[in-house]
N, CA and C of each residue as an Amber inpcrd file, in Angstrom:
protein
   357
   0.8360000  -1.1660000   0.0000000   0.0000000   0.0000000   0.0000000
   0.8820000   1.2310000   0.0000000   0.4500000   2.2190000  -0.7080000
   1.2650000   3.4270000  -0.7580000   0.9050000   4.3740000   0.3800000
   1.6640000   5.3960000   0.5400000   1.4910000   6.3090000   1.6770000
   0.2270000   7.1570000   1.5590000  -0.1990000   7.4570000   0.3460000
  -1.4190000   8.2610000   0.1930000  -2.6580000   7.4550000   0.5940000
  -2.6530000   6.1640000   0.3710000  -3.7590000   5.3010000   0.7800000
  -3.8420000   5.1760000   2.2910000  -2.6600000   5.0700000   2.9200000
  -2.6300000   5.0130000   4.3800000  -3.0950000   6.3270000   4.9970000
  -2.6570000   7.4140000   4.3880000  -3.0390000   8.7380000   4.8870000
  -4.5560000   8.9320000   4.7770000  -5.1550000   8.4970000   3.6760000
  -6.6010000   8.6250000   3.4810000  -7.3640000   7.7930000   4.5050000
  -6.8730000   6.5790000   4.7930000  -7.5230000   5.7390000   5.7990000
  -7.3910000   6.3460000   7.1960000  -6.2420000   6.9440000   7.4660000
  -6.0230000   7.5790000   8.7570000  -6.9510000   8.7850000   8.9350000
  -7.0920000   9.5950000   7.9010000  -7.9860000  10.7510000   7.9530000
  -9.4340000  10.2900000   8.1020000  -9.8140000   9.2690000   7.3810000
 -11.1740000   8.7430000   7.4620000 -11.4630000   8.1880000   8.8480000
 -10.5170000   7.5100000   9.4390000 -10.6910000   6.9700000  10.7840000
 -10.7820000   8.1020000  11.8070000  -9.9720000   9.1400000  11.6420000
 -10.0050000  10.2890000  12.5510000 -11.3560000  11.0000000  12.4560000
 -11.8790000  11.1700000  11.2580000 -13.1960000  11.7970000  11.0720000
 -14.2980000  10.9630000  11.7110000 -14.1950000   9.6570000  11.6130000
 -15.1960000   8.7750000  12.2180000 -15.1650000   8.8900000  13.7360000
 -13.9710000   8.9630000  14.3160000 -13.8380000   9.0860000  15.7670000
 -14.3780000  10.4410000  16.2210000 -14.0270000  11.5050000  15.5180000
 -14.5010000  12.8530000  15.8830000 -16.0190000  12.9360000  15.7190000
 -16.5620000  12.3730000  14.6590000 -18.0120000  12.3850000  14.4440000
 -18.7620000  11.6310000  15.5240000 -18.2320000  10.4790000  15.9030000
 -18.8520000   9.6920000  16.9780000 -18.8010000  10.4530000  18.2950000
 -17.7000000  11.1190000  18.5630000 -17.5720000  11.9000000  19.8010000
 -18.5670000  13.0680000  19.8100000 -18.7260000  13.7290000  18.6890000
 -19.6900000  14.8340000  18.6180000 -21.1250000  14.3500000  18.8120000
 -21.4530000  13.2170000  18.2160000 -22.7990000  12.6640000  18.3900000
 -23.0550000  12.2860000  19.8470000 -22.0800000  11.6730000  20.4730000
 -22.2330000  11.2780000  21.8720000 -22.3440000  12.5130000  22.7700000
 -21.6080000  13.5610000  22.4780000 -21.6710000  14.7870000  23.2730000
 -23.0300000  15.4680000  23.1020000 -23.5960000  15.3960000  21.9280000
 -24.9060000  16.0050000  21.6900000 -26.0180000  15.2810000  22.4170000
 -25.8940000  13.9890000  22.5810000 -26.9180000  13.2130000  23.2740000
 -26.8690000  13.3950000  24.7800000 -25.7290000  13.7530000  25.3180000
 -25.6070000  13.8660000  26.7640000 -25.6430000  15.3100000  27.2380000
 -26.2720000  16.1640000  26.5070000 -26.3550000  17.5750000  26.8820000
 -27.1610000  17.7280000  28.1660000 -26.6980000  18.5630000  29.0840000
 -27.3750000  18.7280000  30.3690000 -28.4030000  19.8490000  30.3530000
 -28.2600000  20.8270000  29.5070000 -29.2270000  21.9220000  29.4570000
 -30.2880000  21.6220000  28.3960000 -31.3080000  20.9070000  28.8240000
 -32.3590000  20.4960000  27.9040000 -33.4400000  21.5560000  27.8240000
 -34.2880000  21.4120000  26.8600000 -35.3580000  22.3630000  26.6450000
 -36.5230000  22.1340000  27.6060000 -36.6930000  20.9170000  28.0570000
 -37.8140000  20.5700000  28.9120000 -37.3130000  20.0720000  30.2650000
 -38.0520000  20.3390000  31.3400000 -37.6120000  19.8500000  32.6510000
 -37.8240000  18.3450000  32.7670000 -37.1820000  17.7750000  33.7490000
 -37.3620000  16.3490000  34.0010000 -38.7940000  16.0930000  34.4460000
 -39.2290000  14.8630000  34.3490000 -40.6200000  14.5120000  34.6010000
 -41.0720000  14.8870000  36.0070000 -40.2730000  14.6050000  37.0160000
 -40.6920000  14.8190000  38.3960000 -40.1990000  16.1350000  38.9960000
 -39.6310000  17.0140000  38.1840000 -39.2120000  18.3200000  38.6920000
 -40.4360000  19.1660000  38.9800000 -40.5470000  19.6580000  40.1880000
 -41.6710000  20.4990000  40.5920000 -41.1900000  21.9400000  40.7080000
 -42.0360000  22.9140000  40.3570000 -41.6230000  24.3070000  40.5020000
 -41.5060000  24.6770000  41.9770000 -40.7840000  25.7380000  42.2330000
 -40.6120000  26.1980000  43.6130000 -41.9480000  26.6910000  44.1490000
 -42.0950000  26.6580000  45.4620000 -43.3310000  27.1270000  46.0900000
 -43.4980000  28.6220000  45.8220000 -44.7520000  29.0540000  45.7210000
 -45.0280000  30.4740000  45.4780000 -44.6050000  31.3030000  46.6790000
 -44.0330000  32.4510000  46.3620000 -43.6510000  33.3520000  47.4430000
 -44.7550000  34.3550000  47.7390000 -45.6380000  34.5670000  46.7740000
 -46.7400000  35.5120000  46.9570000 -48.0220000  34.7500000  47.2760000
 -48.8760000  35.3580000  48.0660000 -50.1620000  34.7440000  48.3750000
 -51.1850000  35.1920000  47.3400000 -52.2850000  34.4520000  47.2380000
 -53.3460000  34.8350000  46.3030000 -54.1120000  36.0230000  46.8520000
 -54.8730000  36.6630000  45.9910000 -55.6430000  37.8320000  46.4050000
 -56.8050000  37.4190000  47.3030000 -57.0840000  38.2550000  48.2770000
 -58.2530000  38.0360000  49.1270000 -59.4840000  38.4800000  48.3610000
 -60.6820000  38.0660000  48.7650000 -61.8950000  38.5190000  48.0690000
 -62.0250000  40.0490000  48.0530000 -61.5870000  40.7230000  49.1180000
 -61.6410000  42.1890000  49.1310000 -60.6960000  42.7870000  48.0920000
 -59.5160000  42.1960000  47.9490000 -58.5690000  42.6860000  46.9490000
 -59.0770000  42.4300000  45.5330000 -59.7380000  41.2970000  45.3170000
 -60.3150000  41.0020000  44.0070000 -61.3980000  42.0170000  43.6800000
 -62.2670000  42.3230000  44.6500000 -63.3320000  43.3040000  44.4250000
 -62.7430000  44.6770000  44.1510000 -61.7020000  45.0620000  44.8870000
 -61.0690000  46.3610000  44.6870000 -60.4580000  46.4410000  43.2860000
 -59.7890000  45.3920000  42.8440000 -59.1900000  45.3820000  41.5130000
 -60.2630000  45.4180000  40.4350000 -61.3460000  44.6810000  40.6320000
 -62.4440000  44.6720000  39.6640000 -63.0860000  46.0470000  39.5760000
 -63.3510000  46.6530000  40.7280000 -63.9480000  47.9940000  40.7310000
 -63.0280000  49.0020000  40.0530000 -61.7220000  48.8630000  40.2700000
 -60.7670000  49.7620000  39.6290000 -60.7940000  49.6040000  38.1070000
 -60.8500000  48.3630000  37.6360000 -60.9030000  48.1200000  36.1960000
 -62.2000000  48.6390000  35.5860000 -63.3180000  48.4630000  36.2900000
 -64.6110000  48.9470000  35.7820000 -64.6030000  50.4640000  35.7160000
 -64.0820000  51.1240000  36.7470000 -64.0600000  52.5880000  36.7280000
 -63.1330000  53.1010000  35.6300000 -62.0060000  52.4200000  35.3950000
 -61.1110000  52.8230000  34.3110000 -61.7790000  52.6370000  32.9560000
 -62.5150000  51.5320000  32.7860000 -63.2390000  51.3090000  31.5280000
 -64.2760000  52.3850000  31.3090000 -65.0280000  52.7350000  32.3470000
 -66.0400000  53.7810000  32.2200000 -65.4030000  55.1290000  31.8950000
 -64.2570000  55.3990000  32.4990000 -63.5470000  56.6430000  32.2150000
 -63.1140000  56.6890000  30.7480000 -62.5770000  55.5720000  30.2450000
 -62.1590000  55.5210000  28.8430000 -63.3570000  55.6120000  27.9050000
 -64.5090000  55.0510000  28.3010000 -65.7180000  55.1620000  27.4900000
 -66.1530000  56.6130000  27.3760000 -66.1150000  57.3210000  28.4830000
 -66.5480000  58.7200000  28.4450000 -65.5870000  59.5550000  27.6110000
 -64.2840000  59.2490000  27.6620000 -63.3200000  59.9520000  26.8090000
 -63.5880000  59.6600000  25.3410000 -63.8720000  58.4050000  25.0190000
 -64.1300000  58.0310000  23.6280000 -65.3880000  58.7040000  23.1150000
 -66.4130000  58.8140000  23.9430000 -67.6530000  59.4630000  23.5240000
 -67.4320000  60.9560000  23.3190000 -66.6090000  61.5800000  24.1580000
 -66.3600000  63.0100000  24.0020000 -65.5330000  63.3020000  22.7570000
 -64.7940000  62.3200000  22.2720000 -64.0030000  62.5080000  21.0590000
 -64.7760000  62.1220000  19.8030000 -66.0300000  61.7480000  19.9470000
 -66.8660000  61.4530000  18.7910000 -66.8990000  60.0010000  18.3900000
 -66.4000000  59.1290000  19.2030000 -66.4590000  57.7030000  18.9200000
 -67.9000000  57.2480000  19.1270000 -68.4660000  56.4820000  18.2080000
 -69.8870000  56.1520000  18.2250000 -70.2490000  55.1250000  19.2910000
 -69.5440000  54.0030000  19.3640000 -69.9290000  52.9160000  20.2610000
 -68.9140000  52.7780000  21.3820000 -69.3390000  52.9890000  22.6400000
 -68.4180000  52.8100000  23.7580000 -68.1690000  51.3360000  24.0370000
 -67.0760000  51.0550000  24.7110000 -66.6950000  49.6740000  25.0180000
 -67.7040000  49.0370000  25.9610000 -68.2400000  49.7690000  26.9170000
 -69.1580000  49.2070000  27.9060000 -70.4730000  48.7540000  27.2830000
 -70.7970000  49.2010000  26.0930000 -72.0530000  48.8340000  25.4500000
 -71.9680000  47.5030000  24.7200000 -70.8920000  46.7690000  24.8790000
 -70.7300000  45.5000000  24.1660000 -71.1660000  44.3070000  24.9910000
 -72.0400000  44.5260000  25.9810000 -72.5690000  43.4640000  26.8430000
 -71.4780000  42.7850000  27.6640000 -70.4150000  43.5070000  27.9890000
 -69.3580000  42.9530000  28.8260000 -69.8620000  42.8940000  30.2640000
 -69.5360000  41.8630000  31.0100000 -69.9820000  41.7880000  32.4020000
 -69.3140000  42.8790000  33.2290000 -70.0340000  43.3500000  34.2520000
 -69.4750000  44.4010000  35.0900000 -68.5290000  43.8480000  36.1350000
 -68.5730000  42.5480000  36.3850000 -67.6390000  41.9360000  37.3130000
 -67.0170000  40.7280000  36.6450000 -65.8960000  40.3130000  37.1580000
 -65.2590000  39.1300000  36.5900000 -65.9150000  37.8810000  37.1360000
 -65.9590000  36.8510000  36.3320000 -66.4950000  35.5830000  36.7800000
 -68.0010000  35.4730000  36.7190000 -68.6910000  36.4970000  36.2410000
 -70.1460000  36.3970000  36.1930000 -70.5670000  35.6060000  34.9700000
 -71.6400000  34.8680000  35.1110000 -72.1610000  34.0420000  34.0320000
 -73.5200000  34.6080000  33.6440000 -73.6970000  35.0180000  32.3750000
 -74.9990000  35.5540000  31.9780000 -76.0670000  34.4570000  32.0100000
 -77.2610000  34.8390000  32.3870000 -78.3600000  33.8790000  32.4430000
 -78.8900000  33.6510000  31.0370000 -79.1040000  32.3760000  30.7050000
 -79.6210000  32.0230000  29.3950000 -81.1390000  32.1050000  29.4120000
 -81.6950000  32.4600000  28.2500000 -83.1460000  32.4660000  28.1200000
 -83.6400000  31.0300000  28.0260000 -84.8250000  30.8070000  28.5110000
 -85.3860000  29.4640000  28.3910000 -85.7760000  29.2080000  26.9440000
 -85.9300000  27.9580000  26.5900000 -86.2480000  27.5920000  25.2100000
 -87.6100000  28.1470000  24.8010000 -88.5590000  28.1950000  25.7190000
 -89.8910000  28.6930000  25.3830000 -89.8730000  30.1910000  25.1280000
 -89.0760000  30.9540000  25.8680000 -89.0650000  32.3950000  25.6650000
 -88.2280000  32.7830000  24.4540000 -87.3700000  31.8970000  23.9600000
 -86.5480000  32.2000000  22.8040000 -87.3220000  32.0210000  21.5040000
 -88.4250000  31.2660000  21.5090000 -89.1980000  31.0200000  20.3030000
 -90.1780000  32.1650000  20.0830000 -90.4990000  32.4740000  18.8360000
 -91.5080000  33.5000000  18.5640000 -92.8710000  33.0710000  19.1130000
 -93.7050000  34.0480000  19.4470000 -95.0070000  33.7640000  20.0570000
 -95.9320000  33.0130000  19.1080000 -95.7740000  33.1930000  17.8020000
 -96.6580000  32.5260000  16.8450000 -96.4490000  31.0190000  16.8490000
 -95.2840000  30.5530000  17.2120000 -95.0180000  29.1310000  17.1910000
 -95.3320000  28.4550000  18.5160000 -95.5990000  29.2080000  19.5770000
 -95.8800000  28.6150000  20.8730000 -97.3710000  28.3430000  21.0180000
 -97.6850000  27.2250000  21.6130000 -99.0760000  26.9140000  21.8890000
 -99.3310000  27.1270000  23.3720000-100.5790000  27.2240000  23.7740000
-100.8570000  27.4380000  25.1940000-100.3370000  26.3020000  26.0900000
-100.2320000  25.0910000  25.5560000 -99.7470000  23.9830000  26.3600000
 -98.2200000  23.9730000  26.4860000 -97.5560000  24.8560000  25.7610000
 -96.1160000  24.9260000  25.8150000 -95.4240000  23.9900000  24.8390000
 -96.1830000  23.2490000  24.0180000 -95.5920000  22.3470000  23.0430000
 -95.4360000  23.0920000  21.7400000 -94.2950000  22.9520000  21.1170000
 -94.0070000  23.6240000  19.8730000 -94.9910000  23.1920000  18.7820000
 -95.4050000  24.1080000  17.9250000 -96.3520000  23.8040000  16.8480000
 -95.8010000  22.7500000  15.8940000 -94.4840000  22.7590000  15.6870000
 -93.8840000  21.7840000  14.7790000 -93.8670000  20.3860000  15.3930000
 -93.8410000  20.2840000  16.6910000 -93.8010000  18.9820000  17.3520000
 -95.1440000  18.2690000  17.2420000 -96.2420000  18.9970000  17.0280000
 -97.5770000  18.3900000  16.9370000 -97.7900000  17.7080000  15.5940000
 -97.0530000  18.0710000  14.5930000 -97.3020000  17.5300000  13.2450000
 -96.9610000  16.0940000  13.1320000
């Protein structure tokens, strides 16, 4: 074998060793993107809001919204934000209409059975 053939085999072997080392180093990386399965976050240092603090914050937000609505109306804006049926407090659930009151009066019978159901 000539020296150029040996040199090529030596370079090829060195590249294989370096490539294998790089692959192994990439697999054993310690700074991963995701935490380990059983890692739990640290305990909270802040306490949750009391009901009085929640009410105070809600009232503050409502008053700020009303203030911005009045500014928008004075500048000629047609529809204020408060007129979009937004709840005045957080966490409120609007009451749904009953099925009988949602139907037009022409379709309701005195017994409460829909006219289409009788057919």
